[in-house]
Amino acid sequence: MTNSVKQKTYFNYINGEWVKASTGEVIPIQNPADKDEVAGYVQRSSLEDVNAAITAAHEAKAVWRDLSGAERGQYLYKAADLLEERLDDIAMTAVKEMGKTLPEAKGEAARGVAILRYYAGEGMRKEGDVIPSTDREALMFTKRVPLGVVGVISPWNFPIAIPIWKMAPALIYGNTVVIKPATETAVTCAKIMACFADARLPKGVVNMVTGSGAVVGQGMIEHPNIQGITFTGSNATGKAIGQKAFDRGIKYQLEMGGKNPVIVANDADLDLAVEAAITGAFRSTGQKCTATSRVIVQEDIYDAFKEKLVQKTQEITIGDSLKKDVWMGPIASKQQLDQCLSYIETGKKEGATLLFGGEPLTDGDYQNGYFIEPAIFEHVTSDMTIAQEEIFGPVIALIKVQDINEAFHIANDVVFGLSASIFTQNIGRMLSFIQNIQAGLIRINAESAGVELQAPFGGMKQSSSHSREQGEAAKEFFTAIQTIFIKS
Ligand code: NAD
């Protein structure tokens, strides 16, 4: 690790202080475009550190809850301003940790600013309803109250937006927070925490502990002073967390994987559909939960679509995401690259045809990073592994169908239900798609990826625990409803 000594070490943030982990150990965070470069060192925390953070959050509960929503909002506005000032540095850090391109990372950071401002305003909006009582002398109303201490467990693929879209609503509704970010992107999270720290939130209101999921994440779920867990990540981890949270009787929210289909009907605008398939599947190197993974095409336009898709995919420039003309960066880690390559091998073994790409790039400028060509498979059937499991890499499975009903059937023929899109100009087909598709996010004549912060976001089936994040929907998870009856 040639330049490791120049890199900064980032501490945990507990009870208003930046502190070292009790283990005295740090974890180097590797740049996936150049594995010799360390983006920073983060703390390898122990149970003792998690417990300290939860205790701090527990002790800060009453002070934070007792502020008005407007007062809490002022802190979030301040954090938003700081994030905006530091946007370039935070975006650059995310690129160095997980490899998305700089424009994507800047867009994500700008979204983080907007999310903070959106929820800052939420502190001034209504927090209950008046419900007519059958007793005409009584006043009956509901009130939203915080859960208490909320544990946030976040993934590496949206290292800025996801921590913020969980922490901002948690805070505005009066909860205190302990976050355990994905280790791969923990430096980015430390820089987000610095925005909260410098906005001078009361001590203990937000805390960050970095380290392994098995120690820090697990320790959080099992702690008696955690009253809610919000998790985004893989299905295997999410299910285990959900089970533990259920056993403990605490509220939990799981946002997990997808196997998102795009249907290209025979009346589609092919150029638009090709463009959307490419950006949906290959932006962020295919590592979005809403990434396009299956492209289901009607047979009468299949060859024309395929030709354009391959031609456009060939034009993609791959490389270090900080370089100007690079469109697709590396895969975020060796583990992710190996997983992607293993799915490509499985696809071949199960009889799909690798039409384009799928090779690791290892020469010249690529030799120090986790680069891969975007891959397009054809002759894919719905029962194949590459049509069923989340790959989380730049791989398209092309599936040819005779008619639109077959397309709907295949689109729904997976355990996931996160996002889905269709390209058609026929209003009847659009409505039929809306009626039939099992997905939390439905997009028409638009790529499968694309989330607006003011709208509910979450999946159906095994893509989520059926709660929703973002927009007003976040209130459902981060608060409990009390019904109050008053009689004089
Ligand atoms: P992951 O499940 O490996 O890790 C997610 C987080 O859980 C990390 O912070 C990790 O350290 C932690 N963790 C791991 N083991 C744990 C344990 N035993 N107890 C507690 N915490 C533990 O997921 P990832 O690789 O970071 O993220 C990729 C996955 O996230 C993909 O499946 C993707 O689809 C999903 N994702 C979903 C959404 C959504 O909103 N639905 C958004 C982004 C990513």
Coordinates of C-alpha atoms and ligand atoms in Angstrom, one line a residue:
M1 CA 0.0 0.0 0.0
T2 CA 2.3 2.6 -1.4
N3 CA 0.7 5.9 -0.2
S4 CA -1.2 4.5 2.8
V5 CA 0.8 6.6 5.3
K6 CA -0.5 9.8 3.8
Q7 CA -4.1 8.8 4.3
K8 CA -6.2 10.0 7.1
T9 CA -7.6 7.9 9.8
Y10 CA -11.3 8.4 10.6
F11 CA -12.7 7.9 14.1
N12 CA -16.1 6.8 15.5
Y13 CA -18.4 9.6 16.5
I14 CA -19.9 8.9 19.9
N15 CA -21.6 11.3 22.3
G16 CA -20.4 14.4 20.4
E17 CA -16.7 13.2 20.3
W18 CA -14.5 11.7 17.6
V19 CA -13.1 8.6 19.3
K20 CA -10.9 5.6 18.5
A21 CA -12.3 2.1 18.7
S22 CA -11.5 0.2 21.9
T23 CA -9.7 -2.4 19.9
G24 CA -7.0 0.1 18.8
E25 CA -7.4 -1.4 15.3
V26 CA -8.2 0.3 12.0
I27 CA -9.4 -1.0 8.6
P28 CA -7.9 0.3 5.4
I29 CA -10.5 1.2 2.7
Q30 CA -9.3 0.3 -0.7
N31 CA -9.9 2.3 -3.9
P32 CA -11.5 -0.3 -6.3
A33 CA -9.9 1.5 -9.3
D34 CA -6.5 1.2 -7.8
K35 CA -6.1 -1.3 -5.0
D36 CA -2.8 0.1 -4.0
E37 CA -4.5 3.4 -3.0
V38 CA -6.1 3.6 0.5
A39 CA -9.0 6.0 0.6
G40 CA -8.7 6.2 4.4
Y41 CA -8.6 4.1 7.6
V42 CA -11.7 3.5 9.7
Q43 CA -12.1 2.1 13.2
R44 CA -12.5 -1.7 13.7
S45 CA -15.0 -1.3 16.6
S46 CA -16.0 -3.8 19.3
L47 CA -19.2 -4.4 21.2
E48 CA -17.9 -2.0 23.8
D49 CA -17.9 0.8 21.3
V50 CA -21.4 0.0 20.0
N51 CA -22.7 -0.1 23.6
A52 CA -21.1 3.3 24.3
A53 CA -22.8 4.8 21.2
I54 CA -26.2 3.3 22.1
T55 CA -25.9 4.5 25.7
A56 CA -25.1 8.0 24.5
A57 CA -28.1 7.9 22.1
H58 CA -30.3 6.6 24.9
E59 CA -29.2 9.4 27.3
A60 CA -29.8 12.1 24.6
K61 CA -33.3 10.9 23.8
A62 CA -35.3 13.1 26.2
V63 CA -33.5 16.3 25.2
W64 CA -33.9 15.7 21.5
R65 CA -37.5 14.6 21.7
D66 CA -38.5 17.6 23.8
L67 CA -37.3 20.1 21.1
S68 CA -40.0 21.3 18.8
G69 CA -39.9 19.9 15.2
A70 CA -39.0 23.4 14.0
E71 CA -36.0 23.4 16.3
R72 CA -34.8 20.0 15.2
G73 CA -35.3 21.2 11.6
Q74 CA -32.9 24.0 12.1
Y75 CA -30.1 21.5 12.9
L76 CA -30.9 19.6 9.7
Y77 CA -30.9 22.8 7.6
K78 CA -27.5 23.6 9.0
A79 CA -26.2 20.1 8.2
A80 CA -27.6 20.5 4.7
D81 CA -25.7 23.7 4.2
L82 CA -22.5 22.1 5.4
L83 CA -23.0 19.1 3.1
E84 CA -23.5 21.4 0.2
E85 CA -20.3 23.3 1.0
R86 CA -18.4 20.0 1.2
L87 CA -20.2 18.3 -1.7
D88 CA -17.2 18.0 -4.0
D89 CA -15.0 16.4 -1.3
I90 CA -17.6 14.0 -0.1
A91 CA -18.5 13.0 -3.7
M92 CA -14.8 12.4 -4.5
T93 CA -14.5 10.3 -1.3
A94 CA -17.4 8.1 -2.4
V95 CA -15.8 7.6 -5.8
K96 CA -12.5 6.6 -4.2
E97 CA -14.3 4.2 -1.9
M98 CA -16.8 2.5 -4.2
G99 CA -16.0 3.5 -7.8
K100 CA -19.1 5.2 -9.1
T101 CA -18.3 8.1 -11.5
L102 CA -17.8 11.6 -10.2
P103 CA -21.0 13.1 -11.8
E104 CA -23.0 10.2 -10.2
A105 CA -21.5 10.8 -6.8
K106 CA -22.0 14.6 -7.0
G107 CA -25.6 13.9 -8.0
E108 CA -26.0 11.7 -5.0
A109 CA -24.5 14.2 -2.7
A110 CA -26.8 16.9 -4.0
R111 CA -29.7 14.6 -3.4
G112 CA -28.4 14.2 0.2
V113 CA -28.6 18.0 0.6
A114 CA -32.2 18.0 -0.8
I115 CA -33.2 15.1 1.5
L116 CA -31.9 17.0 4.6
R117 CA -33.8 20.1 3.6
Y118 CA -37.0 18.2 2.8
Y119 CA -37.0 16.6 6.3
A120 CA -36.0 19.8 8.0
G121 CA -39.2 21.2 6.7
E122 CA -41.1 18.2 7.9
G123 CA -40.5 19.4 11.4
M124 CA -43.2 22.1 10.7
R125 CA -45.8 19.7 9.3
K126 CA -48.7 18.0 11.0
E127 CA -48.1 15.2 13.4
G128 CA -51.6 13.8 14.0
D129 CA -55.3 13.9 13.2
V130 CA -58.4 14.8 15.1
I131 CA -60.9 11.9 15.1
P132 CA -64.5 12.5 16.1
S133 CA -65.3 10.7 19.3
T134 CA -68.7 9.1 19.9
D135 CA -68.6 11.0 23.2
R136 CA -69.6 14.5 22.2
E137 CA -67.9 16.0 25.2
A138 CA -64.5 14.4 24.4
L139 CA -61.6 15.4 22.2
M140 CA -59.9 12.5 20.5
F141 CA -56.7 12.9 18.4
T142 CA -53.6 11.0 17.3
K143 CA -50.1 12.1 17.8
R144 CA -46.9 10.8 16.2
V145 CA -44.1 10.1 18.7
P146 CA -40.5 8.9 18.2
L147 CA -39.5 5.3 18.6
G148 CA -36.4 6.2 20.8
V149 CA -33.0 5.1 19.6
V150 CA -32.9 4.0 16.0
G151 CA -30.1 1.8 14.6
V152 CA -29.2 2.5 11.0
I153 CA -27.4 -0.2 9.0
S154 CA -26.5 0.9 5.5
P155 CA -24.9 -0.5 2.3
W156 CA -22.0 0.8 0.2
N157 CA -23.7 1.4 -3.1
F158 CA -25.4 4.7 -2.2
P159 CA -23.0 5.8 0.5
I160 CA -24.3 9.3 0.8
A161 CA -28.0 9.2 0.0
I162 CA -29.0 6.1 2.0
P163 CA -27.4 7.1 5.3
I164 CA -29.1 10.5 4.9
W165 CA -32.5 9.2 3.8
K166 CA -32.5 7.1 7.0
M167 CA -31.0 9.5 9.5
A168 CA -32.8 12.7 8.4
P169 CA -36.3 11.3 9.0
A170 CA -35.2 9.5 12.1
L171 CA -33.9 12.7 13.6
I172 CA -36.7 15.1 12.5
Y173 CA -39.4 12.8 14.1
G174 CA -37.4 13.0 17.4
N175 CA -35.4 9.8 17.4
T176 CA -31.7 9.6 18.3
V177 CA -29.5 7.6 16.0
V178 CA -26.6 5.2 15.9
I179 CA -25.3 4.4 12.4
K180 CA -23.2 1.5 11.3
P181 CA -22.2 2.2 7.7
A182 CA -20.9 -0.4 5.2
T183 CA -17.2 -0.7 5.9
E184 CA -16.4 -0.2 2.2
T185 CA -17.7 3.4 2.3
A186 CA -17.2 4.3 6.0
V187 CA -15.0 7.3 5.2
T188 CA -17.8 8.9 3.2
C189 CA -20.1 8.3 6.2
A190 CA -17.6 9.8 8.6
K191 CA -17.6 13.0 6.4
I192 CA -21.4 13.0 6.5
M193 CA -21.3 12.7 10.3
A194 CA -18.9 15.6 10.4
C195 CA -21.7 17.7 8.8
F196 CA -24.0 16.7 11.7
A197 CA -21.2 17.3 14.2
D198 CA -20.4 20.7 12.9
A199 CA -24.1 21.6 12.8
R200 CA -23.8 21.1 16.6
L201 CA -26.6 18.7 17.2
P202 CA -26.7 18.0 20.9
K203 CA -24.2 15.4 22.0
G204 CA -25.4 11.8 21.7
V205 CA -28.2 12.6 19.2
V206 CA -26.2 11.1 16.2
N207 CA -23.5 8.5 16.6
M208 CA -21.4 6.5 14.2
V209 CA -19.6 3.2 14.9
T210 CA -17.7 1.5 12.1
G211 CA -16.6 -2.1 11.8
S212 CA -17.9 -5.5 10.8
G213 CA -21.6 -6.3 10.4
A214 CA -21.2 -9.4 12.6
V215 CA -19.9 -7.4 15.6
V216 CA -21.2 -3.8 15.3
G217 CA -24.4 -4.5 13.3
Q218 CA -25.3 -7.6 15.4
G219 CA -24.4 -5.7 18.6
M220 CA -26.8 -3.0 17.7
I221 CA -29.8 -5.3 17.0
E222 CA -29.3 -7.1 20.3
H223 CA -29.0 -4.1 22.5
P224 CA -32.0 -3.5 24.7
N225 CA -31.9 0.2 24.2
I226 CA -32.4 0.1 20.5
Q227 CA -36.1 0.5 19.6
G228 CA -36.0 0.4 15.8
I229 CA -33.6 -0.9 13.1
T230 CA -33.6 0.4 9.6
F231 CA -31.5 -1.7 7.2
T232 CA -30.7 -1.6 3.5
G233 CA -28.6 -4.3 2.0
S234 CA -28.7 -7.9 0.8
N235 CA -31.5 -10.3 1.4
A236 CA -29.5 -12.8 3.4
T237 CA -28.4 -10.2 5.9
G238 CA -31.7 -8.4 5.9
K239 CA -33.7 -11.6 6.7
A240 CA -31.4 -12.5 9.6
I241 CA -31.7 -8.9 11.0
G242 CA -35.5 -9.0 10.6
Q243 CA -35.8 -12.3 12.5
K244 CA -33.7 -11.0 15.4
A245 CA -35.6 -7.7 15.5
F246 CA -38.9 -9.6 15.5
D247 CA -37.7 -11.8 18.4
R248 CA -36.8 -8.7 20.3
G249 CA -40.2 -7.1 19.5
I250 CA -38.7 -4.0 18.0
K251 CA -39.7 -2.2 14.9
Y252 CA -37.7 -3.0 11.8
Q253 CA -37.5 -2.0 8.2
L254 CA -35.6 -3.9 5.6
E255 CA -34.9 -2.7 2.1
M256 CA -33.2 -5.4 0.1
G257 CA -32.3 -6.7 -3.4
G258 CA -34.0 -6.6 -6.8
K259 CA -34.1 -8.4 -10.1
N260 CA -35.6 -5.6 -12.0
P261 CA -37.2 -6.2 -15.4
V262 CA -37.6 -3.8 -18.3
I263 CA -40.2 -4.9 -20.9
V264 CA -39.7 -3.6 -24.5
A265 CA -43.0 -4.0 -26.3
N266 CA -43.2 -4.1 -30.1
D267 CA -44.4 -0.5 -30.3
A268 CA -41.6 0.9 -28.2
D269 CA -39.4 3.8 -29.1
L270 CA -36.3 1.5 -29.6
D271 CA -33.7 4.2 -29.3
L272 CA -35.2 5.3 -26.0
A273 CA -35.5 1.7 -24.7
V274 CA -31.9 0.9 -25.6
E275 CA -30.6 4.1 -23.9
A276 CA -32.7 3.3 -20.8
A277 CA -31.6 -0.4 -20.7
I278 CA -28.0 0.7 -20.9
T279 CA -28.1 3.4 -18.2
G280 CA -30.4 1.3 -16.0
A281 CA -28.1 -1.8 -16.3
F282 CA -24.6 -0.3 -16.4
R283 CA -24.6 3.0 -14.6
S284 CA -22.9 2.6 -11.2
T285 CA -21.5 -0.5 -12.8
G286 CA -24.8 -2.3 -12.3
Q287 CA -24.7 -1.9 -8.5
K288 CA -28.0 -0.2 -7.9
C289 CA -30.8 -2.1 -6.1
T290 CA -33.0 -0.7 -8.9
A291 CA -30.6 -1.6 -11.7
T292 CA -32.0 -3.2 -14.8
S293 CA -31.2 -6.9 -14.8
R294 CA -33.6 -8.5 -17.2
V295 CA -34.6 -7.1 -20.5
I296 CA -37.7 -8.8 -21.8
V297 CA -38.3 -8.1 -25.5
Q298 CA -41.1 -9.0 -27.9
E299 CA -39.9 -11.2 -30.7
D300 CA -41.0 -9.0 -33.6
I301 CA -38.5 -6.3 -32.6
Y302 CA -36.0 -8.5 -30.8
D303 CA -33.2 -8.5 -33.4
A304 CA -33.4 -4.8 -34.0
F305 CA -33.3 -4.1 -30.3
K306 CA -30.4 -6.5 -29.7
E307 CA -28.3 -5.0 -32.5
K308 CA -28.7 -1.5 -31.2
L309 CA -28.1 -2.6 -27.6
V310 CA -24.8 -4.3 -28.4
Q311 CA -23.7 -1.5 -30.6
K312 CA -24.3 1.1 -27.9
T313 CA -22.8 -1.1 -25.2
Q314 CA -19.6 -1.4 -27.2
E315 CA -19.3 2.4 -27.0
I316 CA -19.1 2.5 -23.2
T317 CA -15.8 3.8 -21.8
I318 CA -14.6 2.0 -18.8
G319 CA -11.9 3.1 -16.3
D320 CA -11.0 5.0 -13.2
S321 CA -14.2 7.0 -12.3
L322 CA -12.2 10.1 -11.7
K323 CA -11.1 10.3 -15.3
K324 CA -13.1 12.7 -17.4
D325 CA -14.5 10.6 -20.2
V326 CA -15.1 7.4 -18.2
W327 CA -18.7 6.3 -18.2
M328 CA -18.5 3.1 -16.2
G329 CA -16.1 2.7 -13.3
P330 CA -14.9 -0.4 -11.5
I331 CA -16.9 -2.9 -9.4
A332 CA -16.8 -1.8 -5.8
S333 CA -14.6 -4.6 -4.4
K334 CA -12.9 -7.9 -5.2
Q335 CA -15.7 -9.8 -3.5
Q336 CA -18.3 -8.1 -5.8
L337 CA -16.2 -8.7 -8.9
D338 CA -15.8 -12.4 -8.0
Q339 CA -19.5 -12.7 -7.4
C340 CA -20.3 -11.1 -10.8
L341 CA -17.8 -13.3 -12.7
S342 CA -19.1 -16.4 -11.0
Y343 CA -22.7 -15.5 -12.2
I344 CA -21.4 -15.0 -15.7
E345 CA -19.8 -18.5 -15.6
T346 CA -23.1 -19.9 -14.3
G347 CA -25.0 -18.2 -17.1
K348 CA -22.7 -19.9 -19.7
K349 CA -22.9 -23.3 -18.0
E350 CA -26.7 -23.2 -17.8
G351 CA -26.9 -22.6 -21.6
A352 CA -27.3 -18.8 -22.0
T353 CA -25.2 -17.2 -24.8
L354 CA -22.8 -14.5 -23.8
L355 CA -23.5 -12.1 -26.6
F356 CA -21.1 -9.4 -25.5
G357 CA -18.5 -8.6 -22.8
G358 CA -18.3 -10.2 -19.4
E359 CA -14.5 -10.4 -19.3
P360 CA -12.5 -9.0 -16.5
L361 CA -10.2 -6.2 -17.6
T362 CA -6.7 -6.7 -16.2
D363 CA -4.2 -5.1 -18.6
G364 CA -2.6 -1.7 -18.6
D365 CA -4.6 1.0 -16.8
Y366 CA -6.9 -1.7 -15.6
Q367 CA -4.4 -3.9 -13.8
N368 CA -4.8 -2.4 -10.4
G369 CA -8.5 -2.3 -10.2
Y370 CA -11.7 -4.4 -10.3
F371 CA -12.8 -3.7 -13.9
I372 CA -15.1 -5.8 -16.0
E373 CA -16.7 -5.4 -19.4
P374 CA -20.5 -4.9 -19.3
A375 CA -22.1 -8.2 -20.3
I376 CA -25.1 -9.1 -22.4
F377 CA -26.6 -12.6 -22.4
E378 CA -29.2 -13.9 -24.7
H379 CA -31.1 -17.2 -25.0
V380 CA -31.9 -16.7 -21.3
T381 CA -34.9 -18.5 -19.9
S382 CA -36.7 -17.5 -16.8
D383 CA -35.6 -20.5 -14.8
M384 CA -31.9 -19.8 -15.2
T385 CA -29.9 -18.5 -12.2
I386 CA -28.9 -15.3 -14.0
A387 CA -32.6 -14.6 -14.5
Q388 CA -33.5 -15.3 -10.9
E389 CA -30.8 -14.1 -8.6
E390 CA -29.5 -10.6 -8.0
I391 CA -26.1 -10.3 -9.6
F392 CA -25.3 -6.7 -8.6
G393 CA -23.0 -6.1 -11.5
P394 CA -23.2 -4.9 -15.1
V395 CA -25.0 -7.9 -16.6
I396 CA -28.1 -7.9 -18.8
A397 CA -30.1 -11.0 -19.4
L398 CA -32.1 -10.7 -22.7
I399 CA -35.3 -12.7 -22.7
K400 CA -37.3 -13.0 -25.9
V401 CA -41.1 -13.3 -25.6
Q402 CA -44.0 -13.8 -28.0
D403 CA -46.5 -11.4 -26.5
I404 CA -47.0 -8.9 -23.7
N405 CA -48.8 -11.3 -21.4
E406 CA -45.8 -13.6 -21.5
A407 CA -43.6 -10.6 -20.8
F408 CA -45.7 -9.7 -17.7
H409 CA -45.6 -13.3 -16.5
I410 CA -41.8 -13.5 -16.8
A411 CA -41.3 -10.0 -15.2
N412 CA -43.2 -11.3 -12.1
D413 CA -41.5 -14.7 -12.1
V414 CA -38.9 -13.9 -9.4
V415 CA -38.9 -13.6 -5.7
F416 CA -38.1 -9.8 -5.9
G417 CA -40.4 -6.9 -6.6
L418 CA -38.4 -3.7 -6.3
S419 CA -38.7 -1.8 -9.6
A420 CA -39.9 -2.5 -13.1
S421 CA -40.3 -0.6 -16.3
I422 CA -42.0 -0.9 -19.7
F423 CA -41.4 0.8 -23.0
T424 CA -44.5 1.2 -25.1
Q425 CA -46.6 3.9 -26.6
N426 CA -49.9 2.2 -26.0
I427 CA -51.9 3.5 -23.1
G428 CA -53.8 0.2 -22.7
R429 CA -50.5 -1.6 -22.3
M430 CA -49.2 1.0 -19.8
L431 CA -52.4 0.5 -17.7
S432 CA -52.2 -3.2 -18.0
F433 CA -48.6 -3.1 -16.8
I434 CA -49.5 -1.0 -13.8
Q435 CA -52.3 -3.4 -13.0
N436 CA -50.2 -6.6 -13.3
I437 CA -46.7 -5.8 -12.3
Q438 CA -45.5 -6.8 -8.8
A439 CA -43.0 -4.0 -8.0
G440 CA -42.9 -1.1 -5.6
L441 CA -41.5 1.3 -8.2
I442 CA -43.2 1.3 -11.6
R443 CA -41.7 3.3 -14.4
I444 CA -43.1 3.7 -17.9
N445 CA -40.9 4.8 -20.8
A446 CA -38.1 5.4 -18.2
E447 CA -35.2 3.3 -16.9
S448 CA -35.8 1.0 -14.0
A449 CA -33.5 3.0 -11.7
G450 CA -34.7 6.4 -10.5
V451 CA -36.0 7.4 -7.2
E452 CA -37.4 10.8 -6.2
L453 CA -36.8 11.8 -2.5
Q454 CA -40.3 13.1 -2.0
A455 CA -42.0 9.8 -3.1
P456 CA -42.3 6.6 -1.2
F457 CA -39.6 4.0 -2.1
G458 CA -39.5 0.3 -1.3
G459 CA -40.2 -3.1 -2.8
M460 CA -42.8 -5.7 -2.9
K461 CA -42.3 -9.5 -2.3
Q462 CA -38.9 -10.3 -0.9
S463 CA -37.4 -6.9 -1.8
S464 CA -38.5 -5.4 1.4
S465 CA -40.2 -5.8 4.7
H466 CA -43.1 -4.0 3.1
S467 CA -42.6 -0.6 4.7
R468 CA -41.6 2.3 2.6
E469 CA -38.8 4.9 2.9
Q470 CA -38.6 8.5 1.8
G471 CA -41.1 11.2 1.4
E472 CA -44.0 11.3 3.8
A473 CA -43.9 7.5 4.0
A474 CA -40.8 7.6 6.2
K475 CA -43.1 8.8 9.0
E476 CA -44.7 5.4 9.3
F477 CA -41.5 3.7 10.3
F478 CA -39.8 6.3 12.4
T479 CA -42.8 7.1 14.6
A480 CA -45.5 5.3 16.6
I481 CA -49.1 6.6 16.8
Q482 CA -50.6 7.4 20.1
T483 CA -54.4 7.9 20.3
I484 CA -55.4 10.4 22.9
F485 CA -58.9 10.8 24.5
I486 CA -59.5 13.9 26.6
K487 CA -62.6 14.7 28.6
S488 CA -62.9 17.6 30.9
Ligands
NAD1 P1 -24.9 -6.4 2.9 O1 -26.1 -7.1 3.3 O2 -23.6 -7.2 2.7 O3 -24.5 -5.3 3.9 C1 -25.4 -4.2 4.3 C2 -25.0 -3.7 5.7 O4 -25.3 -4.8 6.6 C3 -23.5 -3.4 5.8 O5 -23.4 -2.2 6.7 C4 -22.9 -4.6 6.5 O6 -21.8 -4.4 7.3 C5 -24.1 -5.0 7.5 N1 -24.1 -6.3 8.0 C6 -23.5 -7.4 7.4 N2 -23.7 -8.5 8.2 C7 -24.4 -8.1 9.2 C8 -25.0 -8.8 10.4 N3 -24.8 -10.1 10.6 N4 -25.7 -8.1 11.3 C9 -25.9 -6.7 11.1 N5 -25.4 -6.1 10.0 C10 -24.7 -6.7 9.1 O7 -25.2 -5.5 1.6 P2 -24.3 -4.7 0.6 O8 -23.4 -5.6 -0.2 O9 -23.6 -3.6 1.5 O10 -25.3 -3.9 -0.3 C11 -25.8 -4.5 -1.5 C12 -27.2 -5.0 -1.3 O11 -28.0 -3.9 -0.9 C13 -27.8 -5.4 -2.6 O12 -28.5 -6.6 -2.4 C14 -28.8 -4.3 -3.0 O13 -29.9 -4.7 -3.8 C15 -29.2 -3.8 -1.7 N6 -29.7 -2.5 -1.7 C16 -31.1 -2.3 -1.6 C17 -31.6 -1.0 -1.7 C18 -33.1 -0.8 -1.5 O14 -33.5 0.3 -1.1 N7 -33.9 -1.8 -1.7 C19 -30.8 0.1 -1.9 C20 -29.4 -0.2 -2.0 C21 -28.9 -1.4 -1.9

